[in-house]
C-alpha positions as a printed NumPy array, in Angstrom:
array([[ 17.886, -87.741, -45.649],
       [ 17.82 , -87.815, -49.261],
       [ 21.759, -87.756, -51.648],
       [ 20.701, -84.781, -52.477],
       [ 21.64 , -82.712, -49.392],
       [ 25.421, -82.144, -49.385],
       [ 27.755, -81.951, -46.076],
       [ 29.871, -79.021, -46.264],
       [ 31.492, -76.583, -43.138],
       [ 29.089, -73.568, -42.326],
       [ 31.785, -71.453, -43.508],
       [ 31.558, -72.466, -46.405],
       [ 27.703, -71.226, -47.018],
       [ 28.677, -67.465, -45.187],
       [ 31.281, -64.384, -45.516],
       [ 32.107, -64.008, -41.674],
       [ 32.448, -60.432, -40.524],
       [ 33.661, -58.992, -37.172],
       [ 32.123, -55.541, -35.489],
       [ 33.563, -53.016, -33.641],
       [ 32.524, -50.038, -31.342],
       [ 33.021, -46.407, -31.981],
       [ 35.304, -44.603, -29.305],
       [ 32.863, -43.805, -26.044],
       [ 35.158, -40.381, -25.472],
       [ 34.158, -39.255, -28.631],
       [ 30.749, -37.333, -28.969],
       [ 30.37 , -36.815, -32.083],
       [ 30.265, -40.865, -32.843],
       [ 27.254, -41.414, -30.92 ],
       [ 22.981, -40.759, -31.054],
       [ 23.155, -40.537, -34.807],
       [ 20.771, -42.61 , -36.932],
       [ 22.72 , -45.505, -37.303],
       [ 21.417, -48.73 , -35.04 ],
       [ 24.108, -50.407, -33.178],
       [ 23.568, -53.669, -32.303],
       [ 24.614, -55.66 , -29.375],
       [ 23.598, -58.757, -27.23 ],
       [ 21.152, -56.897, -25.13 ],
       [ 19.157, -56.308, -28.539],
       [ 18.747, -59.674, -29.317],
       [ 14.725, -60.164, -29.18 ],
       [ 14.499, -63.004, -26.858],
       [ 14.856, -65.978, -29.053],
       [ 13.434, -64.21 , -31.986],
       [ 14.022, -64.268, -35.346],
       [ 14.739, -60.634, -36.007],
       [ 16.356, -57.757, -34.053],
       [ 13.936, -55.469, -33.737],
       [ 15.498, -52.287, -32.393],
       [ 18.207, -51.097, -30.614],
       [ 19.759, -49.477, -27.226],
       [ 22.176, -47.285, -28.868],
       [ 22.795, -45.548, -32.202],
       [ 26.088, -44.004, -34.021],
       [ 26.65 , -41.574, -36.327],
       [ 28.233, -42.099, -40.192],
       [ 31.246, -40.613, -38.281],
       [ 31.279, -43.115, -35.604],
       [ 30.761, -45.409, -38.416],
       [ 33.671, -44.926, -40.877],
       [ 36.339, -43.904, -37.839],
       [ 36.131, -47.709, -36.03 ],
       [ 35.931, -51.464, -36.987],
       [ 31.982, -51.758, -36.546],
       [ 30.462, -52.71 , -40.129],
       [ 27.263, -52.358, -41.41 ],
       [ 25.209, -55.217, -41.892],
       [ 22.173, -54.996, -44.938],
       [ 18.29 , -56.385, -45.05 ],
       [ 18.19 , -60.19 , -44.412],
       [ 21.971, -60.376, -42.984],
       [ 22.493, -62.907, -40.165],
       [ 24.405, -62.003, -36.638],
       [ 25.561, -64.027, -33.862],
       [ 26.722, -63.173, -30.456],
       [ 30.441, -64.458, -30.045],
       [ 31.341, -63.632, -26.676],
       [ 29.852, -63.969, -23.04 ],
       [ 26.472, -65.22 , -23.9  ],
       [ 27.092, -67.219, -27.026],
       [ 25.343, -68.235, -30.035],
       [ 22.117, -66.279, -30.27 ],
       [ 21.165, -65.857, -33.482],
       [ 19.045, -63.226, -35.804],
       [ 18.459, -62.066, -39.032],
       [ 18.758, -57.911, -39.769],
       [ 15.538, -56.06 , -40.967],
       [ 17.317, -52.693, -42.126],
       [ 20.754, -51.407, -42.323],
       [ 22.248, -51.693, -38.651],
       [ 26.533, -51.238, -37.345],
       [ 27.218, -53.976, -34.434],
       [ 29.951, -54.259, -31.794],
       [ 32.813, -56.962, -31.655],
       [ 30.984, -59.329, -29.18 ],
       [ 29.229, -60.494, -32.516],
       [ 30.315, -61.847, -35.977],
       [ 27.857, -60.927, -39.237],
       [ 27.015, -63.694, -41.581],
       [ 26.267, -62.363, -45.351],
       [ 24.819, -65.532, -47.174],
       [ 26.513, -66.245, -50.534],
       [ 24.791, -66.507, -53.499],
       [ 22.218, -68.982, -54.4  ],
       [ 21.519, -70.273, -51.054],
       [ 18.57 , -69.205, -49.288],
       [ 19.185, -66.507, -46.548],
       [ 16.194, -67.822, -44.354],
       [ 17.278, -71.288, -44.708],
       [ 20.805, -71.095, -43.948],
       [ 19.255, -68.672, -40.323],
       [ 17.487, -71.96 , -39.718],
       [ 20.337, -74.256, -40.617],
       [ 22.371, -72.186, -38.22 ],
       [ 20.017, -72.305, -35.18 ],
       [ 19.492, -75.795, -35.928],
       [ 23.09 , -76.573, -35.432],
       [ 23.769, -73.845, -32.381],
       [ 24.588, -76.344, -29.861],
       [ 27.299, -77.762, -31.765],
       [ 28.574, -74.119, -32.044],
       [ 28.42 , -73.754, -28.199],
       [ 30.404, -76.713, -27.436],
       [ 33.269, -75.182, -29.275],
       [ 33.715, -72.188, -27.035],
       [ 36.833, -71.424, -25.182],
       [ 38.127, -68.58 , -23.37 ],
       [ 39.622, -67.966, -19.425],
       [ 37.133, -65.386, -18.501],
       [ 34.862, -65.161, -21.235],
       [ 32.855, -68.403, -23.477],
       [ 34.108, -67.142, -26.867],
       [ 33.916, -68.536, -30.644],
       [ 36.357, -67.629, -33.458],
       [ 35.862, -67.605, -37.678],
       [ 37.821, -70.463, -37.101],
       [ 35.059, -72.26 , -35.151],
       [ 32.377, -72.01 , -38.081],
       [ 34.907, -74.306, -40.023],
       [ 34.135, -77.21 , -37.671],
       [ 30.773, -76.735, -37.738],
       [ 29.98 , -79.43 , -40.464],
       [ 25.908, -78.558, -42.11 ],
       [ 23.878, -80.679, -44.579],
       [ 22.624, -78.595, -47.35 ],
       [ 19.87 , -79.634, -49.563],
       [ 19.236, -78.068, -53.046],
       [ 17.616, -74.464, -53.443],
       [ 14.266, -75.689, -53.936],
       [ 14.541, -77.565, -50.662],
       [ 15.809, -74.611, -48.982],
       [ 13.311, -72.353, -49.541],
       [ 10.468, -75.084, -49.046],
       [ 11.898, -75.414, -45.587],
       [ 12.573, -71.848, -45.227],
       [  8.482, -70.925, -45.981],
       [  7.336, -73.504, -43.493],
       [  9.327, -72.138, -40.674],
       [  9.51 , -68.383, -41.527],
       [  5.385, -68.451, -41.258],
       [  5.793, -69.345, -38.083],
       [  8.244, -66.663, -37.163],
       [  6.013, -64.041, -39.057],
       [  3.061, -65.21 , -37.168],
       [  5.22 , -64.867, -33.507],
       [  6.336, -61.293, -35.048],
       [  3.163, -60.303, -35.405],
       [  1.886, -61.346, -32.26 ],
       [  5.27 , -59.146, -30.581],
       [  4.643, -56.006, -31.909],
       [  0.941, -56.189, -31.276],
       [  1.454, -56.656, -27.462],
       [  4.228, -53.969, -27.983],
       [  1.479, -51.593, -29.116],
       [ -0.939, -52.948, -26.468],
       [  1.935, -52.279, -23.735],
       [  2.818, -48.649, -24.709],
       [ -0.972, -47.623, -25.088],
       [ -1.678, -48.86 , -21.273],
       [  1.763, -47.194, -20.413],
       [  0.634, -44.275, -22.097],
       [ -2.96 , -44.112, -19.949],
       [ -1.261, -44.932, -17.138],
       [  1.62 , -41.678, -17.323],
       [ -1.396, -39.08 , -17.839],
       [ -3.826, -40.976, -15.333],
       [ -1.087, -41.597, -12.191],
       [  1.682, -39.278, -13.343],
       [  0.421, -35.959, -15.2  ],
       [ -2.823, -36.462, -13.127],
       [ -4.871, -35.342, -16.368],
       [ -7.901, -37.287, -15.105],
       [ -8.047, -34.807, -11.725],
       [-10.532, -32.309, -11.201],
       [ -7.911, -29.67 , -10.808],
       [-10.568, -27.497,  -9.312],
       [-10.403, -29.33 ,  -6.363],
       [ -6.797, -28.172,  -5.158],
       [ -3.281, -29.629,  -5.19 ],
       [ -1.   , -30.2  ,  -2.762],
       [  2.873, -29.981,  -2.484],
       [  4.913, -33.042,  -1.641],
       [  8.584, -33.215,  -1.473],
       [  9.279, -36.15 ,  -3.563],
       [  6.502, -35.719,  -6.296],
       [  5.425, -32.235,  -5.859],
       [  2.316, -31.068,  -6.747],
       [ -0.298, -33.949,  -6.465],
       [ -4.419, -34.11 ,  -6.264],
       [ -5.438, -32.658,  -3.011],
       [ -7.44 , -35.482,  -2.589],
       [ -5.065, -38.516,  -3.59 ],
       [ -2.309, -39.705,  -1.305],
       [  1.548, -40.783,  -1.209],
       [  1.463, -44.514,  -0.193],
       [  4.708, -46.706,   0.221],
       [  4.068, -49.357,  -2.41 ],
       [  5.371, -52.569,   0.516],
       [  1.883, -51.771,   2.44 ],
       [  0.136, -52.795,  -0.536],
       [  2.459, -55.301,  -2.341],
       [  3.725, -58.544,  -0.808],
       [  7.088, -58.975,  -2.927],
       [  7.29 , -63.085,  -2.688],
       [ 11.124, -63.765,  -3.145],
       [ 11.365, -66.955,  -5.412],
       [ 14.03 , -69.822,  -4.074],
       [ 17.106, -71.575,  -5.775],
       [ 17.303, -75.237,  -5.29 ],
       [ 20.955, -75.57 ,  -7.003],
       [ 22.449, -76.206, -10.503],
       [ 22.789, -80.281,  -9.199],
       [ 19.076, -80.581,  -9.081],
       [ 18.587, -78.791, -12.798],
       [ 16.936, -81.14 , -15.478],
       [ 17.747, -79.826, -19.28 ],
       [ 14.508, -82.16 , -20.346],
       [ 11.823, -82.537, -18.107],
       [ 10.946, -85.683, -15.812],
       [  7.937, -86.978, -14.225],
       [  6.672, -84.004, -12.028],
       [  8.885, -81.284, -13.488],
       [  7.519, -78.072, -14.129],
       [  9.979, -74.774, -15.883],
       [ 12.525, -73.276, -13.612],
       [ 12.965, -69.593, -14.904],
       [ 16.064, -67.523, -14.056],
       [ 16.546, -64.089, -14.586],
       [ 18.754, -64.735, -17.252],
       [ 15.837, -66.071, -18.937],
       [ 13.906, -62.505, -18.956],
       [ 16.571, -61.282, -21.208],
       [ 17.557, -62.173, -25.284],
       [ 18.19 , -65.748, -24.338],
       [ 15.911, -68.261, -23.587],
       [ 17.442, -70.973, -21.47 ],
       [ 14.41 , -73.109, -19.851],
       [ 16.024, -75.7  , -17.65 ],
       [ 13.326, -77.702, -15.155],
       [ 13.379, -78.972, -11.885],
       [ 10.856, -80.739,  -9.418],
       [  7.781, -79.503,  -8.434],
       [  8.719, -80.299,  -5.049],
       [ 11.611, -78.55 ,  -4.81 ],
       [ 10.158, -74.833,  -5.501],
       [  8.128, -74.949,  -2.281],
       [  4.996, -73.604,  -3.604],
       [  7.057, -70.433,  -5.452],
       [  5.156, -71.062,  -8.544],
       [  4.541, -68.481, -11.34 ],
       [  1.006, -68.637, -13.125],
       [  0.437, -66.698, -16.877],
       [ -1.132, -63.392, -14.858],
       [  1.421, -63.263, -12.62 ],
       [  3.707, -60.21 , -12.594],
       [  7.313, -60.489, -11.912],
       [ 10.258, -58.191, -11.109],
       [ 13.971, -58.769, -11.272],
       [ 16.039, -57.36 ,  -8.375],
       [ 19.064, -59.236,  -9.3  ],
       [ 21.695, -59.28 , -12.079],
       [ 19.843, -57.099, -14.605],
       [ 17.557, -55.78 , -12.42 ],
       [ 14.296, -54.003, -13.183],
       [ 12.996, -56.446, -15.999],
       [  8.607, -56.611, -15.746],
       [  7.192, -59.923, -17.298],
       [  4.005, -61.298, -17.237],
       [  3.15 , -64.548, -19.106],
       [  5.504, -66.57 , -16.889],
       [  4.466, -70.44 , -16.013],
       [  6.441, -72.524, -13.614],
       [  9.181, -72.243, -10.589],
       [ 11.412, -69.   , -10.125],
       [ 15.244, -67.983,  -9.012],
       [ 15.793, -65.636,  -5.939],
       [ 16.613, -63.066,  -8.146],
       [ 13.009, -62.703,  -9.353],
       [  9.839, -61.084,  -6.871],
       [  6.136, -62.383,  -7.334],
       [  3.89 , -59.358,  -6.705],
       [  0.775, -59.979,  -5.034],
       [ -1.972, -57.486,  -4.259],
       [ -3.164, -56.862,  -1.07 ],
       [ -6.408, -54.993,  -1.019],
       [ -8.708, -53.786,  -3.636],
       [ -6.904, -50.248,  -3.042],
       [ -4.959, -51.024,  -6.561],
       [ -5.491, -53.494,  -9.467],
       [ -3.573, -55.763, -11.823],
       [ -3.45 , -53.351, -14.407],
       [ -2.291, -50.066, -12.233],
       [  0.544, -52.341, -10.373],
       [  1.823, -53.767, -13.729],
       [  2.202, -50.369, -15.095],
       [  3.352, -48.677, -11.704],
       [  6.403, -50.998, -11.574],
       [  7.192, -50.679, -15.37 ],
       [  7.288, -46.722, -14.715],
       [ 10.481, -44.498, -14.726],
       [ 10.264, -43.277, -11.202],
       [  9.962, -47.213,  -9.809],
       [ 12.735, -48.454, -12.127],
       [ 15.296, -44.898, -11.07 ],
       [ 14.377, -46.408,  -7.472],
       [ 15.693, -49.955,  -8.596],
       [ 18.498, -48.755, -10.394],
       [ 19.35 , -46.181,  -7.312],
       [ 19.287, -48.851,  -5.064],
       [ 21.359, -51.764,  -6.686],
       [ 25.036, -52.663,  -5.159],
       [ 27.288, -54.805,  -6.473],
       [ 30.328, -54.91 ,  -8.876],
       [ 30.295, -58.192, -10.506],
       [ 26.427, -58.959,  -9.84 ],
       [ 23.995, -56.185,  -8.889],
       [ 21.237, -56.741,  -6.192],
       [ 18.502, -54.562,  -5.656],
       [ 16.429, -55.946,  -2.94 ],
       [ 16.442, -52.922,  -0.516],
       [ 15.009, -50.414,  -3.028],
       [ 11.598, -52.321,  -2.3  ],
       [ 11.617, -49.778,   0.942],
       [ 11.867, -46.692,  -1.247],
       [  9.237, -47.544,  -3.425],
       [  6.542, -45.007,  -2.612],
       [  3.7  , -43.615,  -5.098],
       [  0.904, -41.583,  -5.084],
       [ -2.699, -43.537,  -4.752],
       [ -5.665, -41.975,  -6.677],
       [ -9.285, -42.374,  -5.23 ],
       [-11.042, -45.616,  -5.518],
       [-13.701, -44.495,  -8.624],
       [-10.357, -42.927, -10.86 ],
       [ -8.991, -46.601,  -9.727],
       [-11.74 , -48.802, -10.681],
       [-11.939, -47.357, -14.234],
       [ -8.41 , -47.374, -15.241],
       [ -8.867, -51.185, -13.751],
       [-11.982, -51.486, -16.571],
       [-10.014, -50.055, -19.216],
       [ -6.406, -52.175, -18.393],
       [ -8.109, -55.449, -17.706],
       [ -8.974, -56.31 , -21.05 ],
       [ -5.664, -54.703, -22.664],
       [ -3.844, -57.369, -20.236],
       [ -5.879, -60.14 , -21.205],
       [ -4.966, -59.67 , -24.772],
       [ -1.55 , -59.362, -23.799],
       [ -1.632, -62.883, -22.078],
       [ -3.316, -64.331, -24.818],
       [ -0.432, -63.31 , -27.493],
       [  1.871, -64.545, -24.967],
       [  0.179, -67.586, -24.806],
       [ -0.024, -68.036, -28.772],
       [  3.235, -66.716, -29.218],
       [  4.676, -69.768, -26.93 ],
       [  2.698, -72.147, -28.591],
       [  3.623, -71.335, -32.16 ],
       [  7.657, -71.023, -30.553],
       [  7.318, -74.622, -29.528],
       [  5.85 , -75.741, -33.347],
       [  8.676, -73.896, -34.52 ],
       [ 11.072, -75.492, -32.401],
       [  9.205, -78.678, -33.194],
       [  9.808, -78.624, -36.77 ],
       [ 13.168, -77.315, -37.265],
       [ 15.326, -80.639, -36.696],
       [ 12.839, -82.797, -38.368],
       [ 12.897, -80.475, -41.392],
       [ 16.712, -79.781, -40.921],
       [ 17.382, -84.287, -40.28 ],
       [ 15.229, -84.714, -43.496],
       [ 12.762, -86.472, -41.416],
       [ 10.615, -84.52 , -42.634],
       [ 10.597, -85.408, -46.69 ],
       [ 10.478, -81.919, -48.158],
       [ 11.163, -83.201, -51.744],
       [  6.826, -84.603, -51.022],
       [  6.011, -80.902, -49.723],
       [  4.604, -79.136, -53.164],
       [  1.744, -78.601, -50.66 ],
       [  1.063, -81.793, -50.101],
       [ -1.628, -81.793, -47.36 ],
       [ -0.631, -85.376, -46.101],
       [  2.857, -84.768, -45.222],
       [  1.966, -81.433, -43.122],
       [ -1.04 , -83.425, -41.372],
       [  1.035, -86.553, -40.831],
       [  3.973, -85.038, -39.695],
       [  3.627, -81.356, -38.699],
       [  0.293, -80.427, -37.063],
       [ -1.63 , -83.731, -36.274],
       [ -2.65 , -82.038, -33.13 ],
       [ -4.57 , -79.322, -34.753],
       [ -5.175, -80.041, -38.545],
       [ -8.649, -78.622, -38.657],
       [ -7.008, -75.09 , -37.759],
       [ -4.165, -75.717, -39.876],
       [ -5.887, -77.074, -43.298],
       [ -8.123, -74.107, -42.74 ],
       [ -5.431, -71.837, -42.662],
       [ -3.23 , -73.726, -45.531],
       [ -6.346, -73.669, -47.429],
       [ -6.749, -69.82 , -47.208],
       [ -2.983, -68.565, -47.459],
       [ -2.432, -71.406, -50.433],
       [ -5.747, -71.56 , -52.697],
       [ -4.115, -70.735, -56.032],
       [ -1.936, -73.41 , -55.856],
       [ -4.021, -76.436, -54.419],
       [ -6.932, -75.752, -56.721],
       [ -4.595, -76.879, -59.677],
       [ -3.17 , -79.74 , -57.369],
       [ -4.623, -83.483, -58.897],
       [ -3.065, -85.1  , -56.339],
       [ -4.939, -83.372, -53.181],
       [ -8.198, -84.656, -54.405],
       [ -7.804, -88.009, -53.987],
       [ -6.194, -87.316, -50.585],
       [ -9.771, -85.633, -49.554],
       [-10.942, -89.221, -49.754],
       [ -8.406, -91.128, -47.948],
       [ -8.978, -92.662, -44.638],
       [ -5.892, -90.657, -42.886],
       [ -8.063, -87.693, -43.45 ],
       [-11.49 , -88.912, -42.522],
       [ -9.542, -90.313, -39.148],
       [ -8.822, -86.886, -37.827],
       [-12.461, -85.681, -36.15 ],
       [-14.222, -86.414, -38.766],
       [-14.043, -83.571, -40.816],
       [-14.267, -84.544, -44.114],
       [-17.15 , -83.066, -44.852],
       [-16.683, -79.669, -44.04 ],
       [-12.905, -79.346, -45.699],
       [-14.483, -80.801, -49.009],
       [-16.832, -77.505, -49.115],
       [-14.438, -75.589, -48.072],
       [-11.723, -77.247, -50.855],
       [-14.822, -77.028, -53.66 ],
       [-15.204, -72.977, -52.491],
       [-11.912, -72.881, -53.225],
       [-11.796, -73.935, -56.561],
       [-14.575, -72.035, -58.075],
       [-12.704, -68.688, -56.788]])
């Protein structure tokens, strides 16, 4: 780490501000156009938050303790689940399980969101509380950062927030990709706008008019609902060890991402692949995920198909649908943690015939497959990110040697893939390397040549560069 970076308390880089939540008993507060933010709209490890459940109104806003945080503000849960972390995209109130961060001047907002997340664990071994983990304005005092100057910031900042914009992207794509094959799926299976209405309807009492020719099936004669197992906290690995493989929780479905592992042994075959689908039935119940590698909690069901009665595509969207999750939610007991495992037996639905079937199977297929693969992506690019932050935020990482120097990112950042990469830093930085000296000389250097070969192919692309 170079004397340039200075230690100071987080506190000192941040004006810390506490929410607050509009009175429940009071209409007029509420479904306004204000966003209200709490932990449950935290985007699952994210950078930004994204949306949210509930709104308020400028009433609800100016008659409690909620404050509204601006563009490029930080926020941190500070109670229950602690220490997630996320940076506002637009103007949005938030409730007093979370502090707001405003970034003083000169320092770089995306830097000190990094700097933060970088430093999260030490934040979480600070909590106290009887009931509740819980962190205090006091606690970002003893949270001791090394700060490097702004042009170090924001050289560390662009590496990482790339990566974030690149996961972003990939998350609202699948969100698109989602609500169209929800979309097909409500007038297919729900309106029935894909009928031949000619052919008659028939009355039944819990769906009432459905195709004459379609039936009401109970979804358990055409679903095996594989319960996953618990082998105990004790045999929980925070890094993995020879023959570990993910163990995924319910918990981890939500805004927090928690990945603990265990032995392969000890799941007993209940193994999640990527095309899996899942469903919660415990704790926050009614969560679909696909995407999902490695062991699973008994809170979580595997669905498996059958028979060639129903595909991927129609069961995916079938379980994600509001009359399946009203069943959950109808059906789950519990005070302090719910459990829905019975409404599996009230799970009915109405079956088209096999042609109307077999084509929304040809039209969701694909749809899913993209799906996966942004998944897929999304978790590799998470894991760079992840990658990078503490040797960026240690200084083991030199950025002082990052005015786009190609060696430093091959070296140290994406050895594994640096034909992708220098393709890519070649494209989104051409203005900037074609004035660079020093990058021609690295063309010829061994280090490069090393790496498959290549050389040939990045010196036309480098010379195609320069002549633009």
């Amino acid at each position: 780490m170079s004397l340039e970076w200075e230690s100071k308390p987080f506190s000192d880089l941040v004006d810390i501000i506490g929410g607050g939540t509009p009175k429940t008993s009071i209409d007029e507060y509420w479904n306004g156009d204000i966003p209200w933010i709490s932990i449950k709209d935290f985007n699952n490890g994210q950078k930004y938050v994204l949306s949210t459940e509930k709104t308020i109104t400028e009433l609800g806003l100016n008659n409690s303790s909620t404050k509204l945080l601006h563009k490029d503000d930080i926020i941190i849960s500070a109670r229950g689940t602690v220490g997630e972390v996320a940076m506002i995209k637009y103007e949005m109130a938030f409730n007093q399980s979370c502090y707001g961060l405003k970034v003083h001047e000169l320092l770089d907002k995306d830097f000190v969101y990094y700097l933060l997340r970088y430093n999260i664990n030490k934040l979480r071994n600070m909590v106290h509380g009887a009931v509740f983990d819980t962190i205090t304005t006091n606690t970002f005092d003893n949270i001791i950062v090394n700060v490097p100057p702004q042009e170090y910031q924001e050289k560390i900042s662009y590496l990482l927030s790339n990566i974030d914009n690149l996961i972003e992207v990939k998350i609202h794509e699948n969100k698109n990709l989602d609500n169209l094959l929800m979309s097909i799926f409500n007038s297919w299976f729900i309106n029935f706008e894909v009928y031949d209405k000619s052919n008659g309807m028939k009355f039944d009492e819990t769906f009432g008019d459905v195709p004459r020719l379609w039936s009401v099936e109970m979804l358990e004669d055409y679903v095996d609902f594989v319960t996953g197992v618990e082998p105990g906290s004790k045999n929980y690995h925070e890094k993995p060890e020879i023959n570990d493989i993910p163990f995924i929780r319910v918990g981890d479905l939500g805004s927090r991402i928690n990945t603990v592992f265990i032995d392969k042994l000890l799941s007993k075959n209940k193994i999640l692949s990527p095309d899996d689908i899942t469903l919660s039935l415990d704790a926050t119940v009614g969560i679909v995920k696909m995407g999902l590698n490695g062991a699973y909690s008994t809170g979580m069901r595997k669905l498996l198909i059958k028979n060639d009665d129903i595909n991927k595509p129609f069961l995916y969207c079938l379980v994600k649908s509001k009359r399946i999750q009203r069943i959950i939610e109808t059906f789950a007991t519990g005070t302090t943690i719910l459990h829905a495992g019975k409404s599996i037996k009230h799970m009915n639905f109405v079956l088209s015939d096999e042609q109307t079937m077999n084509q929304f199977g040809k039209i969701g297929n694909p749809i899913l497959s993209i799906i996966l693969a942004n998944l897929k992506e999304i978790n590799k690019l998470t894991k760079l990110r992840d990658t990078l932050l503490p040797k960026l935020m240690s200084g083991e990482i030199d950025v002082s040697k990052i005015n786009c120097d190609l060696k430093i990112i091959i070296r140290k950042i994406y050895i594994k893939s640096s034909k992708l990469f220098l393709w890519r830093y070649l494209s989104e930085n051409k203005n900037y390397i074609k004035n660079t000296k020093s990058n021609e000389t690295l063309l010829k250097s061994r280090t490069i040549y090393k790496i498959n070969k290549f050389l040939a192919k990045f010196t036309t692309r480098y010379r195609y560069y320069r002549q633009q």
